[in-house]
Coordinates of C-alpha atoms in Angstrom, one line a residue:
M1286 CA 10.3 6.1 26.3
R1287 CA 13.4 4.7 26.3
P1288 CA 16.6 6.2 26.5
I1289 CA 18.7 8.6 24.9
F1290 CA 21.4 6.6 22.8
T1291 CA 23.8 7.6 20.5
L1292 CA 25.6 5.5 17.9
P1293 CA 28.9 6.2 16.2
L1294 CA 29.0 8.1 12.9
A1295 CA 30.3 4.6 11.4
A1296 CA 26.8 2.5 12.4
L1297 CA 25.1 6.4 11.5
L1298 CA 26.5 5.9 7.6
L1299 CA 26.9 2.3 7.2
T1300 CA 25.6 0.6 3.8
G1301 CA 26.5 -2.6 4.1
T1302 CA 24.3 -5.1 5.2
A1303 CA 24.5 -5.2 8.9
C1304 CA 22.8 -3.2 11.4
T1305 CA 24.0 -1.9 15.2
T1306 CA 21.5 -3.2 17.9
M1307 CA 20.9 -0.5 20.3
P1308 CA 19.3 -1.7 23.7
V1309 CA 15.7 0.0 24.7
A1310 CA 13.4 0.5 28.0
T1311 CA 12.0 -3.4 27.0
G1312 CA 15.8 -5.0 26.9
E1313 CA 14.8 -6.2 23.7
P1314 CA 17.3 -5.7 20.5
S1315 CA 15.9 -2.7 18.5
M1316 CA 17.8 -2.7 14.7
V1317 CA 19.5 0.8 13.6
A1318 CA 18.8 0.4 9.7
P1319 CA 21.5 1.7 8.0
I1320 CA 21.6 4.9 5.3
L1321 CA 22.6 3.9 2.2
T1322 CA 24.4 7.0 0.6
S1323 CA 25.1 5.8 -3.2
A1324 CA 23.8 8.3 -5.9
D1325 CA 20.9 6.3 -6.1
A1326 CA 19.5 5.8 -2.7
V1327 CA 18.7 10.2 -2.5
D1328 CA 15.6 10.9 -1.6
T1329 CA 14.5 14.1 -3.4
L1330 CA 10.7 13.9 -1.2
S1331 CA 12.9 14.3 1.5
Y1332 CA 14.5 17.0 3.2
A1333 CA 15.9 15.1 5.3
Q1334 CA 20.1 15.4 5.9
P1335 CA 20.3 11.6 7.9
Q1336 CA 24.3 11.6 6.7
V1337 CA 24.5 14.3 8.9
A1338 CA 21.2 13.7 11.7
R1339 CA 18.5 11.1 11.7
V1340 CA 15.7 10.0 13.5
T1341 CA 16.2 6.8 14.8
H1342 CA 13.3 6.5 17.5
V1343 CA 9.8 8.2 17.0
A1344 CA 7.1 8.2 20.5
L1345 CA 3.7 10.0 20.6
D1346 CA 1.8 11.4 22.9
L1347 CA -1.4 13.0 20.6
A1348 CA -4.8 13.4 21.5
L1349 CA -7.6 13.2 18.8
D1350 CA -9.9 15.7 18.3
F1351 CA -13.0 14.9 16.0
A1352 CA -14.7 17.8 16.2
G1353 CA -12.0 20.3 14.8
K1354 CA -11.0 17.3 12.4
S1355 CA -6.8 17.3 14.0
L1356 CA -4.8 15.9 16.1
G1357 CA -1.9 17.2 18.5
G1358 CA 0.9 16.5 20.8
T1359 CA 3.9 16.1 21.3
A1360 CA 6.1 13.6 19.4
V1361 CA 10.0 13.5 21.3
L1362 CA 12.6 11.8 19.1
D1363 CA 15.4 10.5 19.4
I1364 CA 18.8 11.0 17.1
A1365 CA 22.1 9.4 16.0
A1366 CA 24.2 12.5 14.5
R1367 CA 28.0 13.2 13.8
D1368 CA 29.7 14.8 16.7
D1369 CA 29.4 17.9 14.9
A1370 CA 26.4 17.7 13.9
E1371 CA 24.5 20.7 15.0
A1372 CA 20.9 20.7 13.6
I1373 CA 18.6 17.5 11.7
V1374 CA 16.3 18.6 9.3
L1375 CA 13.1 17.0 9.8
D1376 CA 9.8 16.5 6.6
S1377 CA 6.9 19.4 7.7
N1378 CA 3.9 19.8 5.6
G1379 CA 0.9 22.0 7.7
L1380 CA 2.1 21.0 10.9
R1381 CA 2.0 24.3 13.5
I1382 CA 4.6 23.6 15.9
D1383 CA 3.6 24.8 19.5
S1384 CA 7.7 24.6 21.0
V1385 CA 10.7 22.7 20.4
T1386 CA 12.9 21.4 23.4
D1387 CA 16.0 19.2 24.2
G1388 CA 15.3 16.6 26.5
A1389 CA 16.0 18.0 29.5
G1390 CA 13.1 20.5 28.7
N1391 CA 15.7 23.5 27.0
A1392 CA 14.3 25.4 24.4
L1393 CA 15.2 25.1 21.0
D1394 CA 15.3 26.8 18.1
Y1395 CA 13.8 26.5 15.1
E1396 CA 12.8 27.5 11.2
I1397 CA 10.2 26.3 8.8
G1398 CA 11.6 26.8 5.9
A1399 CA 10.0 27.8 2.1
M1400 CA 6.7 25.4 1.6
V1401 CA 6.6 23.6 -1.3
A1402 CA 2.9 22.7 -1.7
E1403 CA 3.6 21.2 -5.6
G1404 CA 3.6 17.1 -4.7
G1405 CA 3.2 17.3 -0.9
K1406 CA 6.9 17.7 -0.3
G1407 CA 5.5 20.1 2.9
A1408 CA 8.5 22.2 3.8
P1409 CA 12.0 21.3 6.1
L1410 CA 11.6 22.0 9.7
T1411 CA 15.2 22.7 11.2
I1412 CA 16.0 22.4 14.4
R1413 CA 18.7 23.7 15.8
M1414 CA 20.3 20.9 18.5
G1415 CA 23.3 21.4 19.1
D1416 CA 24.3 18.7 21.6
A1417 CA 21.3 17.4 22.2
R1418 CA 20.2 13.6 21.1
Q1419 CA 16.0 14.3 21.7
V1420 CA 13.9 16.3 20.7
R1421 CA 10.3 17.1 21.5
I1422 CA 8.2 19.0 19.5
A1423 CA 4.7 19.7 20.7
Y1424 CA 2.6 20.8 17.5
R1425 CA -0.9 20.7 16.0
A1426 CA -1.6 18.3 12.5
A1427 CA -3.2 21.1 10.1
E1428 CA -7.7 20.2 9.9
N1429 CA -7.9 17.6 7.5
A1430 CA -4.0 17.0 6.8
E1431 CA -3.9 15.1 3.7
A1432 CA -3.2 11.1 6.0
L1433 CA -6.3 11.6 8.0
Q1434 CA -9.4 11.4 6.9
W1435 CA -12.5 11.9 9.4
L1436 CA -15.4 10.5 9.1
S1437 CA -18.7 11.6 10.1
P1438 CA -20.7 9.3 11.5
A1439 CA -23.1 9.3 7.9
Q1440 CA -20.5 8.4 6.7
T1441 CA -19.2 4.6 8.7
A1442 CA -21.7 1.4 8.5
G1443 CA -23.5 1.9 11.7
G1444 CA -24.2 5.8 11.8
E1445 CA -23.3 6.7 15.4
H1446 CA -20.0 7.7 16.3
P1447 CA -17.2 9.2 14.1
Y1448 CA -14.4 7.4 12.5
L1449 CA -10.6 7.9 11.9
F1450 CA -7.9 6.4 9.5
S1451 CA -4.6 7.3 8.4
Q1452 CA -3.0 6.5 5.2
G1453 CA 0.5 7.7 4.5
Q1454 CA 2.3 6.1 1.5
A1455 CA 4.0 8.0 -0.3
I1456 CA 5.0 10.9 2.1
L1457 CA 1.4 12.3 3.6
N1458 CA 2.8 10.8 6.8
R1459 CA 4.8 14.6 7.2
T1460 CA 1.5 16.1 7.3
W1461 CA 0.3 14.6 11.3
I1462 CA 4.4 13.9 12.4
P1463 CA 7.3 15.3 12.0
T1464 CA 10.2 13.3 11.6
Q1465 CA 12.5 12.3 8.5
D1466 CA 9.6 10.9 5.9
S1467 CA 11.5 8.9 4.2
P1468 CA 11.1 5.5 3.4
G1469 CA 15.6 5.1 3.8
I1470 CA 14.8 5.8 6.9
R1471 CA 14.0 3.8 9.2
Q1472 CA 12.7 4.2 12.8
T1473 CA 11.1 2.5 15.7
W1474 CA 8.8 3.8 17.3
E1475 CA 5.8 4.4 20.2
A1476 CA 2.7 6.1 20.8
R1477 CA 0.0 7.1 23.4
I1478 CA -3.9 8.0 21.9
T1479 CA -6.3 9.4 23.4
A1480 CA -9.9 9.2 21.8
P1481 CA -13.4 10.2 23.6
K1482 CA -15.3 7.2 24.7
P1483 CA -16.3 5.0 23.3
L1484 CA -13.8 5.2 20.4
T1485 CA -11.3 2.1 19.6
V1486 CA -8.0 3.0 18.6
V1487 CA -5.8 0.6 16.6
M1488 CA -1.9 1.5 14.9
S1489 CA 0.3 -0.3 13.7
G1490 CA 2.2 -1.3 16.7
I1491 CA 1.4 -3.8 19.0
A1492 CA -1.1 -2.7 21.1
Q1493 CA 0.0 -2.3 25.3
G1494 CA -2.6 -3.6 27.7
A1495 CA -6.1 -2.9 27.7
P1496 CA -6.9 0.8 27.9
E1497 CA -7.1 3.1 30.1
D1498 CA -10.3 5.2 31.2
L1499 CA -8.8 8.8 32.3
G1500 CA -12.5 9.6 34.2
N1501 CA -13.1 12.7 31.4
G1502 CA -14.8 10.8 28.9
R1503 CA -11.4 9.5 27.6
R1504 CA -9.5 6.6 27.0
A1505 CA -5.7 6.1 26.2
F1506 CA -4.6 3.4 24.1
R1507 CA -0.6 2.9 24.0
F1508 CA 1.6 0.8 21.1
E1509 CA 5.0 0.2 20.5
M1510 CA 6.6 -1.5 17.5
D1511 CA 10.2 -2.4 18.4
K1512 CA 10.9 -3.4 14.5
S1513 CA 12.3 -0.3 12.9
V1514 CA 10.2 0.3 9.9
P1515 CA 9.9 2.6 7.1
P1516 CA 8.0 6.1 9.0
Y1517 CA 5.5 5.8 5.7
L1518 CA 4.5 2.3 7.9
I1519 CA 3.4 3.9 10.7
A1520 CA -1.0 4.4 10.7
I1521 CA -4.0 5.0 12.6
A1522 CA -7.4 3.8 12.7
A1523 CA -9.8 4.8 15.2
G1524 CA -13.7 3.6 15.8
D1525 CA -16.1 1.9 16.4
I1526 CA -14.5 -1.5 15.7
E1527 CA -14.6 -5.2 17.0
F1528 CA -11.8 -7.4 17.1
R1529 CA -12.5 -11.1 15.7
A1530 CA -9.7 -13.9 16.6
L1531 CA -8.7 -16.1 13.6
S1532 CA -5.8 -17.6 15.0
D1533 CA -3.1 -16.9 17.9
R1534 CA -1.8 -14.5 15.6
T1535 CA -4.0 -13.5 13.2
G1536 CA -7.9 -11.6 13.5
V1537 CA -9.5 -8.4 11.6
W1538 CA -10.9 -5.6 13.1
S1539 CA -14.1 -4.3 11.6
E1540 CA -17.5 -2.0 12.4
P1541 CA -19.4 -4.4 14.5
S1542 CA -22.4 -5.1 11.3
M1543 CA -19.4 -6.0 9.3
L1544 CA -17.8 -7.9 11.1
D1545 CA -19.6 -11.5 10.2
A1546 CA -18.4 -11.1 6.5
A1547 CA -14.9 -9.1 6.6
A1548 CA -14.4 -12.4 9.2
A1549 CA -15.6 -15.3 7.0
E1550 CA -13.6 -13.1 3.3
V1551 CA -10.4 -13.2 5.3
A1552 CA -11.0 -16.5 7.4
D1553 CA -8.1 -18.4 5.9
T1554 CA -5.0 -15.9 6.7
E1555 CA -3.6 -18.3 8.8
R1556 CA -3.7 -20.8 6.2
M1557 CA -1.4 -18.0 4.0
V1558 CA 0.6 -17.2 6.9
V1559 CA 1.1 -20.4 6.9
A1560 CA 2.3 -21.0 3.3
A1561 CA 4.4 -17.6 3.2
E1562 CA 7.0 -19.3 5.9
K1563 CA 7.1 -22.3 4.3
L1564 CA 7.6 -20.6 1.3
Y1565 CA 10.5 -17.6 2.2
G1566 CA 11.2 -17.9 5.7
P1567 CA 9.3 -16.8 9.4
Y1568 CA 7.3 -14.6 9.5
R1569 CA 8.9 -11.2 11.8
W1570 CA 6.7 -9.3 13.5
G1571 CA 4.6 -11.4 16.2
R1572 CA 0.6 -10.9 15.0
Y1573 CA -0.4 -9.7 11.7
D1574 CA -3.8 -8.4 12.1
M1575 CA -5.9 -6.3 9.8
I1576 CA -9.1 -4.3 9.9
V1577 CA -11.5 -3.6 7.3
L1578 CA -12.0 0.1 6.4
P1579 CA -15.1 2.0 6.0
P1580 CA -15.8 3.0 2.4
A1581 CA -13.3 5.8 2.1
F1582 CA -9.9 4.0 2.1
P1583 CA -8.7 5.0 -1.1
Y1584 CA -6.3 2.3 -1.4
G1585 CA -7.7 -1.7 -1.9
G1586 CA -5.2 -2.2 0.9
M1587 CA -2.1 -0.8 2.7
E1588 CA 0.7 -3.4 4.2
N1589 CA 0.7 -1.9 8.0
P1590 CA 3.0 -4.2 9.6
V1591 CA 0.8 -5.8 12.7
M1592 CA -2.1 -4.3 11.0
T1593 CA -2.8 -4.4 7.5
F1594 CA -6.0 -2.1 6.3
L1595 CA -7.6 -3.8 3.4
T1596 CA -11.1 -2.1 1.5
P1597 CA -14.2 -3.5 2.2
T1598 CA -14.9 -3.4 -1.9
F1599 CA -12.7 -7.2 -1.6
I1600 CA -15.9 -8.4 0.5
A1601 CA -17.4 -10.8 -2.5
G1602 CA -19.0 -13.6 -0.1
D1603 CA -16.9 -16.0 -1.9
K1604 CA -12.7 -15.4 -0.6
S1605 CA -12.8 -14.6 -4.8
L1606 CA -10.6 -11.9 -4.0
N1607 CA -8.6 -12.4 -1.1
G1608 CA -5.8 -12.3 -3.1
L1609 CA -6.0 -8.6 -2.3
V1610 CA -4.8 -10.6 1.3
A1611 CA -1.8 -12.4 0.1
H1612 CA -0.2 -9.5 -1.3
E1613 CA -0.9 -7.6 2.0
L1614 CA 0.5 -10.3 4.2
A1615 CA 3.7 -10.7 1.0
H1616 CA 4.6 -7.3 2.1
S1617 CA 5.8 -7.9 5.2
W1618 CA 8.6 -10.2 3.7
S1619 CA 9.1 -7.4 -0.1
G1620 CA 8.2 -4.2 1.4
N1621 CA 7.9 -4.0 5.1
L1622 CA 10.9 -6.2 5.9
V1623 CA 13.2 -5.4 2.2
T1624 CA 11.9 -1.6 2.1
N1625 CA 12.3 0.2 -1.7
A1626 CA 15.0 3.0 0.0
V1627 CA 13.5 5.6 -2.9
W1628 CA 10.0 5.7 -4.2
A1629 CA 12.0 5.4 -8.1
D1630 CA 12.4 2.0 -6.9
S1631 CA 8.6 1.0 -5.8
W1632 CA 8.8 -1.7 -8.4
L1633 CA 11.1 -3.6 -5.6
N1634 CA 7.5 -3.5 -2.7
E1635 CA 5.0 -3.9 -5.5
G1636 CA 6.7 -6.0 -8.4
V1637 CA 8.2 -9.0 -6.0
T1638 CA 4.5 -8.8 -3.5
S1639 CA 3.3 -9.4 -6.9
Y1640 CA 5.2 -12.5 -7.5
F1641 CA 5.1 -13.4 -3.5
E1642 CA 0.9 -13.0 -3.6
N1643 CA 1.1 -15.1 -7.1
R1644 CA 3.0 -18.3 -4.6
I1645 CA 0.5 -18.1 -1.5
L1646 CA -2.6 -18.6 -3.7
E1647 CA -0.7 -20.9 -5.7
E1648 CA -0.1 -23.4 -2.5
L1649 CA -3.9 -22.5 -1.1
Y1650 CA -5.2 -22.9 -4.2
G1651 CA -3.5 -24.5 -6.8
K1652 CA -1.8 -24.3 -10.0
E1653 CA -5.0 -23.4 -12.3
R1654 CA -6.1 -20.0 -10.2
A1655 CA -2.6 -18.6 -9.9
E1656 CA -2.1 -19.1 -13.7
Q1657 CA -5.5 -17.2 -14.4
E1658 CA -4.6 -14.8 -11.9
A1659 CA -1.0 -14.3 -13.7
A1660 CA -2.5 -14.3 -16.5
L1661 CA -4.7 -11.4 -15.6
A1662 CA -1.4 -9.3 -14.3
F1663 CA 0.2 -10.6 -18.1
A1664 CA -2.3 -8.3 -20.5
N1665 CA -2.6 -5.7 -17.5
I1666 CA 0.6 -5.3 -18.8
E1667 CA 0.4 -5.3 -22.5
D1668 CA -2.8 -3.3 -22.2
T1669 CA -0.4 -0.4 -21.1
L1670 CA 2.2 -1.4 -23.7
A1671 CA -0.5 -0.9 -26.4
E1672 CA -1.7 2.4 -24.7
V1673 CA 1.9 3.9 -24.3
G1674 CA 4.2 1.5 -26.2
N1675 CA 7.9 1.5 -24.7
A1676 CA 8.3 4.4 -22.6
P1677 CA 10.4 5.6 -20.4
G1678 CA 7.3 4.8 -17.5
T1679 CA 7.6 1.3 -18.6
A1680 CA 10.9 0.6 -16.9
L1681 CA 10.8 -0.8 -14.1
Y1682 CA 13.2 2.1 -12.2
Q1683 CA 10.8 5.2 -12.3
P1684 CA 13.3 7.6 -10.9
E1685 CA 11.9 11.6 -11.3
N1686 CA 12.1 13.2 -14.2
V1687 CA 10.5 9.9 -15.4
D1688 CA 6.5 10.0 -15.9
P1689 CA 4.7 6.9 -15.0
V1690 CA 2.3 4.7 -16.9
G1691 CA 0.7 2.9 -14.3
S1692 CA 0.5 0.2 -12.0
A1693 CA 0.6 -2.5 -14.5
I1694 CA 4.5 -1.7 -14.7
I1695 CA 5.7 -1.6 -10.9
Y1696 CA 3.7 -4.8 -10.4
D1697 CA 2.6 -6.6 -12.9
K1698 CA 5.9 -5.9 -15.0
G1699 CA 7.9 -6.3 -11.2
A1700 CA 6.3 -9.9 -10.8
Y1701 CA 6.9 -10.9 -14.1
F1702 CA 11.2 -10.0 -14.1
L1703 CA 10.8 -12.3 -11.2
R1704 CA 8.7 -15.1 -12.8
T1705 CA 11.1 -15.2 -15.8
M1706 CA 13.7 -15.5 -13.1
E1707 CA 12.2 -18.5 -11.3
S1708 CA 11.3 -19.8 -14.9
I1709 CA 15.1 -20.3 -16.0
V1710 CA 17.4 -20.7 -12.7
G1711 CA 14.6 -23.3 -11.8
R1712 CA 12.0 -22.7 -8.7
E1713 CA 14.3 -25.1 -6.1
R1714 CA 16.7 -22.4 -6.4
F1715 CA 15.3 -19.2 -7.3
D1716 CA 12.7 -19.2 -3.6
A1717 CA 16.1 -20.5 -1.8
W1718 CA 17.6 -17.2 -3.2
L1719 CA 14.6 -15.2 -2.7
E1720 CA 14.7 -16.4 0.9
S1721 CA 18.3 -15.9 1.4
W1722 CA 18.0 -11.8 0.5
F1723 CA 15.2 -11.5 2.7
D1724 CA 17.7 -12.7 5.7
R1725 CA 20.6 -10.7 3.8
H1726 CA 18.4 -8.1 4.5
A1727 CA 16.3 -7.4 7.0
F1728 CA 14.7 -4.3 8.4
E1729 CA 17.1 -2.5 6.4
P1730 CA 16.5 0.0 2.9
A1731 CA 17.7 -1.4 -0.8
T1732 CA 17.8 -0.3 -4.4
S1733 CA 17.2 -1.7 -7.8
A1734 CA 21.2 -1.3 -7.8
M1735 CA 21.8 -3.6 -4.6
M1736 CA 18.9 -6.3 -5.8
L1737 CA 21.1 -6.4 -9.4
A1738 CA 24.4 -6.6 -7.1
D1739 CA 23.0 -9.4 -5.1
I1740 CA 21.3 -11.9 -8.1
R1741 CA 24.2 -11.6 -9.8
A1742 CA 26.6 -12.5 -6.4
N1743 CA 24.2 -15.2 -5.3
L1744 CA 22.2 -16.8 -8.3
V1745 CA 24.6 -15.7 -11.1
R1746 CA 27.9 -16.5 -9.6
G1747 CA 29.9 -15.7 -13.0
D1748 CA 27.7 -17.4 -15.2
A1749 CA 28.5 -15.7 -18.5
A1750 CA 26.1 -17.7 -20.0
L1751 CA 22.8 -17.4 -17.1
E1752 CA 24.0 -13.3 -17.1
K1753 CA 23.4 -13.5 -20.7
R1754 CA 19.9 -15.4 -20.4
L1755 CA 18.6 -13.2 -17.8
M1756 CA 18.7 -9.8 -19.1
L1757 CA 18.7 -8.5 -16.1
D1758 CA 19.4 -4.6 -16.8
E1759 CA 16.9 -4.8 -19.8
W1760 CA 14.4 -5.9 -17.2
V1761 CA 15.3 -2.6 -14.5
Y1762 CA 16.0 -0.2 -16.7
G1763 CA 15.1 -1.0 -20.3
P1764 CA 11.5 -0.1 -21.1
G1765 CA 8.5 -2.6 -22.6
L1766 CA 9.0 -6.4 -22.1
P1767 CA 12.3 -8.2 -22.7
G1768 CA 11.9 -11.1 -25.2
N1769 CA 12.7 -13.4 -22.3
V1770 CA 9.9 -12.7 -20.3
A1771 CA 8.0 -16.1 -18.8
R1772 CA 4.1 -16.0 -20.3
P1773 CA 1.5 -16.9 -18.8
A1774 CA -0.4 -20.1 -20.0
A1775 CA -1.7 -19.9 -22.8
G1776 CA -4.0 -21.8 -21.9
A1777 CA -4.8 -20.5 -18.5
F1778 CA -8.7 -18.7 -20.5
A1779 CA -9.4 -21.1 -23.3
E1780 CA -13.1 -21.7 -22.7
V1781 CA -13.2 -17.4 -21.3
D1782 CA -11.6 -16.5 -24.3
A1783 CA -13.9 -19.0 -26.9
A1784 CA -17.0 -17.3 -25.4
V1785 CA -15.0 -13.6 -26.3
A1786 CA -14.5 -14.5 -29.5
A1787 CA -17.9 -16.6 -30.0
Y1788 CA -19.8 -12.5 -29.1
P1789 CA -22.0 -10.9 -30.8
A1790 CA -22.4 -13.4 -32.9
S1791 CA -23.6 -16.4 -30.4
G1792 CA -24.7 -13.1 -28.4
P1793 CA -23.4 -13.2 -24.3
V1794 CA -22.4 -16.4 -22.4
A1795 CA -24.8 -18.2 -21.0
S1796 CA -25.8 -17.8 -17.7
A1797 CA -25.1 -21.2 -16.5
R1798 CA -21.6 -21.1 -18.1
W1799 CA -21.1 -18.1 -16.2
A1800 CA -22.4 -19.1 -12.9
S1801 CA -20.1 -21.8 -12.8
W1802 CA -17.1 -19.0 -13.5
N1803 CA -14.9 -18.5 -10.7
S1804 CA -13.8 -14.4 -10.6
A1805 CA -11.0 -14.4 -12.5
E1806 CA -13.0 -16.0 -15.4
R1807 CA -15.5 -13.2 -15.3
Q1808 CA -13.0 -10.3 -15.5
R1809 CA -10.9 -12.3 -18.4
Y1810 CA -14.8 -12.2 -19.8
L1811 CA -15.5 -8.3 -19.3
R1812 CA -12.1 -7.3 -20.5
G1813 CA -12.3 -9.1 -23.3
L1814 CA -15.8 -7.6 -24.7
P1815 CA -15.9 -5.4 -27.4
Q1816 CA -15.4 -1.8 -26.5
E1817 CA -18.5 -0.9 -28.4
I1818 CA -21.8 -2.7 -27.6
D1819 CA -25.3 -0.9 -28.6
A1820 CA -27.8 -0.5 -26.1
A1821 CA -29.5 -3.6 -27.4
G1822 CA -26.4 -6.1 -27.2
L1823 CA -25.8 -4.1 -23.5
A1824 CA -29.4 -4.9 -21.7
A1825 CA -29.8 -8.2 -23.0
M1826 CA -26.4 -8.7 -21.5
D1827 CA -26.7 -7.8 -18.6
R1828 CA -30.9 -9.8 -18.4
S1829 CA -28.7 -13.0 -18.6
L1830 CA -25.7 -11.9 -16.3
G1831 CA -27.5 -9.9 -13.6
L1832 CA -24.7 -7.9 -13.9
T1833 CA -25.7 -4.3 -12.1
Q1834 CA -26.7 -6.1 -9.3
G1835 CA -23.5 -8.2 -9.2
T1836 CA -21.6 -7.9 -6.0
N1837 CA -18.4 -8.3 -6.8
N1838 CA -16.4 -5.2 -6.9
E1839 CA -13.9 -5.9 -9.7
E1840 CA -16.1 -7.8 -11.6
L1841 CA -19.4 -4.8 -11.1
F1842 CA -16.3 -2.1 -11.6
L1843 CA -15.6 -3.5 -15.1
W1844 CA -19.6 -3.6 -16.3
L1845 CA -20.0 -0.6 -14.9
N1846 CA -17.1 1.2 -17.7
L1847 CA -17.4 -0.8 -20.2
A1848 CA -21.6 0.3 -19.9
L1849 CA -20.8 3.8 -19.3
A1850 CA -18.0 3.6 -22.1
N1851 CA -21.0 3.0 -24.1
R1852 CA -23.6 5.3 -22.5
Y1853 CA -25.9 3.3 -21.6
D1854 CA -28.3 5.3 -19.4
A1855 CA -29.7 2.0 -17.7
V1856 CA -26.3 1.7 -15.1
V1857 CA -26.0 5.7 -14.3
P1858 CA -28.2 5.4 -10.9
R1859 CA -26.3 1.7 -10.5
T1860 CA -23.1 4.0 -11.1
E1861 CA -24.0 6.6 -9.3
T1862 CA -24.8 4.1 -6.3
F1863 CA -21.4 3.2 -6.4
L1864 CA -19.5 5.8 -6.6
A1865 CA -21.3 6.7 -3.4
N1866 CA -20.6 4.2 -1.4
V1867 CA -16.8 3.4 -2.9
G1868 CA -13.9 5.6 -2.4
R1869 CA -11.3 3.3 -3.7
R1870 CA -9.4 5.2 -6.0
K1871 CA -9.0 2.3 -8.7
F1872 CA -12.8 2.3 -9.2
V1873 CA -13.8 5.6 -9.1
A1874 CA -11.3 7.4 -10.8
P1875 CA -11.6 5.7 -14.0
L1876 CA -15.6 5.5 -14.3
F1877 CA -14.9 9.4 -13.6
A1878 CA -12.8 9.7 -16.3
T1879 CA -14.3 7.1 -18.9
L1880 CA -17.7 9.4 -18.0
M1881 CA -15.7 12.9 -18.2
G1882 CA -14.8 10.7 -22.0
E1883 CA -18.6 10.7 -23.2
G1884 CA -18.5 14.6 -23.8
E1885 CA -22.0 16.4 -23.8
W1886 CA -23.6 13.2 -22.5
G1887 CA -21.6 11.9 -19.5
R1888 CA -19.7 15.1 -18.4
P1889 CA -22.6 16.6 -16.7
I1890 CA -23.5 13.2 -15.0
A1891 CA -19.7 13.0 -13.8
R1892 CA -19.5 16.6 -12.3
R1893 CA -23.4 16.0 -10.7
I1894 CA -22.0 12.9 -8.7
Y1895 CA -18.8 14.0 -7.9
A1896 CA -20.8 17.0 -6.5
R1897 CA -22.1 14.8 -4.0
T1898 CA -19.4 11.8 -3.2
R1899 CA -16.4 13.8 -3.1
P1900 CA -16.9 15.1 1.2
S1901 CA -17.1 11.3 1.7
Y1902 CA -13.5 10.5 -0.5
H1903 CA -10.1 10.9 0.2
A1904 CA -7.6 12.9 0.2
V1905 CA -5.1 10.5 -2.3
T1906 CA -8.7 10.1 -4.4
T1907 CA -9.7 13.7 -4.8
G1908 CA -6.3 14.4 -6.1
T1909 CA -6.7 12.4 -8.5
V1910 CA -10.3 13.7 -9.4
D1911 CA -10.4 16.9 -9.0
R1912 CA -8.3 16.8 -12.4
I1913 CA -9.9 14.4 -13.7
V1914 CA -13.0 16.2 -13.6
N1915 CA -12.0 19.8 -12.8
G1916 CA -9.2 20.4 -15.0
S1917 CA -7.2 20.8 -11.6

C-alpha cells in the first residue's frame, strides 16, 4: 500500500499538458494525469464528479472464486479532492458493498443510487468521506459480472482446469472494481490476487516477484502499474497457462497445448516493437507481453498495458493475420499513452492506432502488404457508406445522440484521416508531428478538439493554404469521406480484381493461383464475388479451393457468410463447429445475422446453434447476438 497524498486543487483541475508528480512507495515518480473540464470532455457514461473528487490510485486485494463465478475482497482508493469536498462518487454495477471505511478504519457513510441498466451504466456509489483522502471498500462482484468470463474446464483447450478473463472496455470494469470508470480519469493501481493451485494469474501490470504459497491450496500473485492508465485497461486472466519468452522484453502466455503455435505466430513481436519505436519514439511500459486466450474472448485483441489479450482466431500458421499484434502494440502509444477522454472520441484510440499498425506492417513486411491492408480498410469504408450514406454516425466524432454505424468509421476512416494528412504534408513532417503529439500528451486524456488544436499549432502553423487543403473539421465532424481523401494505390489488388471480374464466366480462380495469394488477396477475392451464387457454383468453388476446411479464420468467415447467404446446406455443419469454437463477436454476430436473415431456412438453424453455443460466449458477444436471434 502506498502512502496517502493530497493534491492541490490546481493539480486536480489541470487542463493543460503538464502533469503533477507524486512520490510512491517504490521511490519512482507516479504521474497524476490532468482532468479535462471542457464540455466535450464530460463523460456522461460515468457518475463521477472528478472536478470535485477523483481517484488517483487503486489497490485491490481480491480472491477468485471459481465455484461461485465471482470475486471479492477490498479496494483501497487514494483520492485527490477539493478542500471543501465531503463526498466522492464512484461507478458501480452489481457490486455488493459490505463496508466502507477511511484509512484509519473508521466507518464511512455511503449510498448506492438508482440503477440504470440500459447501456450498463449501473448505479452511483456515493461515499461521504469528509476529510479522509483514502477509502477502503470491502465488496464482492455479482456472479457472472459482465466484465468477467468464467470458463469451465470443458471450455478450455486443456480440459482440466477452469479459466477466467476480463474485458473492461468500454464501461464494464465497474462490474468488478469500485472506482471512477471513465477513460478521462487515469489511475495508477496495484493488486494482490489469490487463486487456487495450480492456476496462474496474470494482469495488465508488472508482476511483483514469484507467487506466494498460502498453504491452503491457494497462491497469491502481486502486480503493479505505476503509470496512470484509464481504468478500462485494468485486466486479469487466470488459468492453466504457461509463458514463452520471445525477447528480453516480450513474451507470450497461453494454455500449454497452444503455446508452440502462439509463440510461432507472434515471433515477430520484438521486431514490431523496434519498428514502432523507430517510427514514434520509445516504448514506455517496460515489458510487452501477450496472452492468447480461449476462444470465448469476444474481440480480436485488447490492448491492456504490458499484457495484450489476443483471440486464438488470429493463429493462421503463417503470420498472415499478425496485423492484429501490430495493432494492439500500436495502442501502447495511441490509446494507452494518449487516451480518448470520452468514448465519443474513440477514433483517437482506434483510428490513430490503425494508421500506426499499417506503418509497422510496412516497416516489417514491405509497402505492398501495407498497401493491400490499406485497400481492404478503404473497402470497409466504402461498404459502410454504400449502406448508410452520409449518416451522422459516419463522422469521426460520435457524441452520445449519434447512432454508430460500425468499426469502418472510427478505425478505418480515422486511419485514412492520418494517411491523408501524411500525403499532403509529407511523411517526414507528419511523423515528426505525430511523435510530438504522443510526447506532449503522454499519460493524459485527449479530445478531438485538442488534437485539431495541436495540428493547427504544430503542423499547420498559420499556413492558410495548408489548413484549407487538410479539411480538418470536415474529417472529424463531418459525415462521409472528404474530397481530399488519399485513396489506396489502384493496383494493390490488380490480379485479384481481374479474377473477380472473370467470375463466373471463367469459374473460380485456379487452385494454384489461390495458393500463391496471401491472406489479404484471398479476402479481397471472397469479398468481391457476387452476392448471389447458386449451389453448383458454390460447390465448384469449394472443391477447387478447399474453403470449408480452411484454417485461416478471416477467410473461413467470409466463405461461410457468403455460403449461408445463399442457403448452401453443405456448410451448415462447419458453421456449427465454427460457432461452437469461436466467441469473437466480429465473426459470431454476422453469421447469426445472416442465418436469421434467411427466413424459414436460416432461422431454425440459428436458434438451434445459439441454444448450444450461447453459454460459451462472453457478455459482449451475447449482448449483440441476443438482439439478433431473439430480438431482445
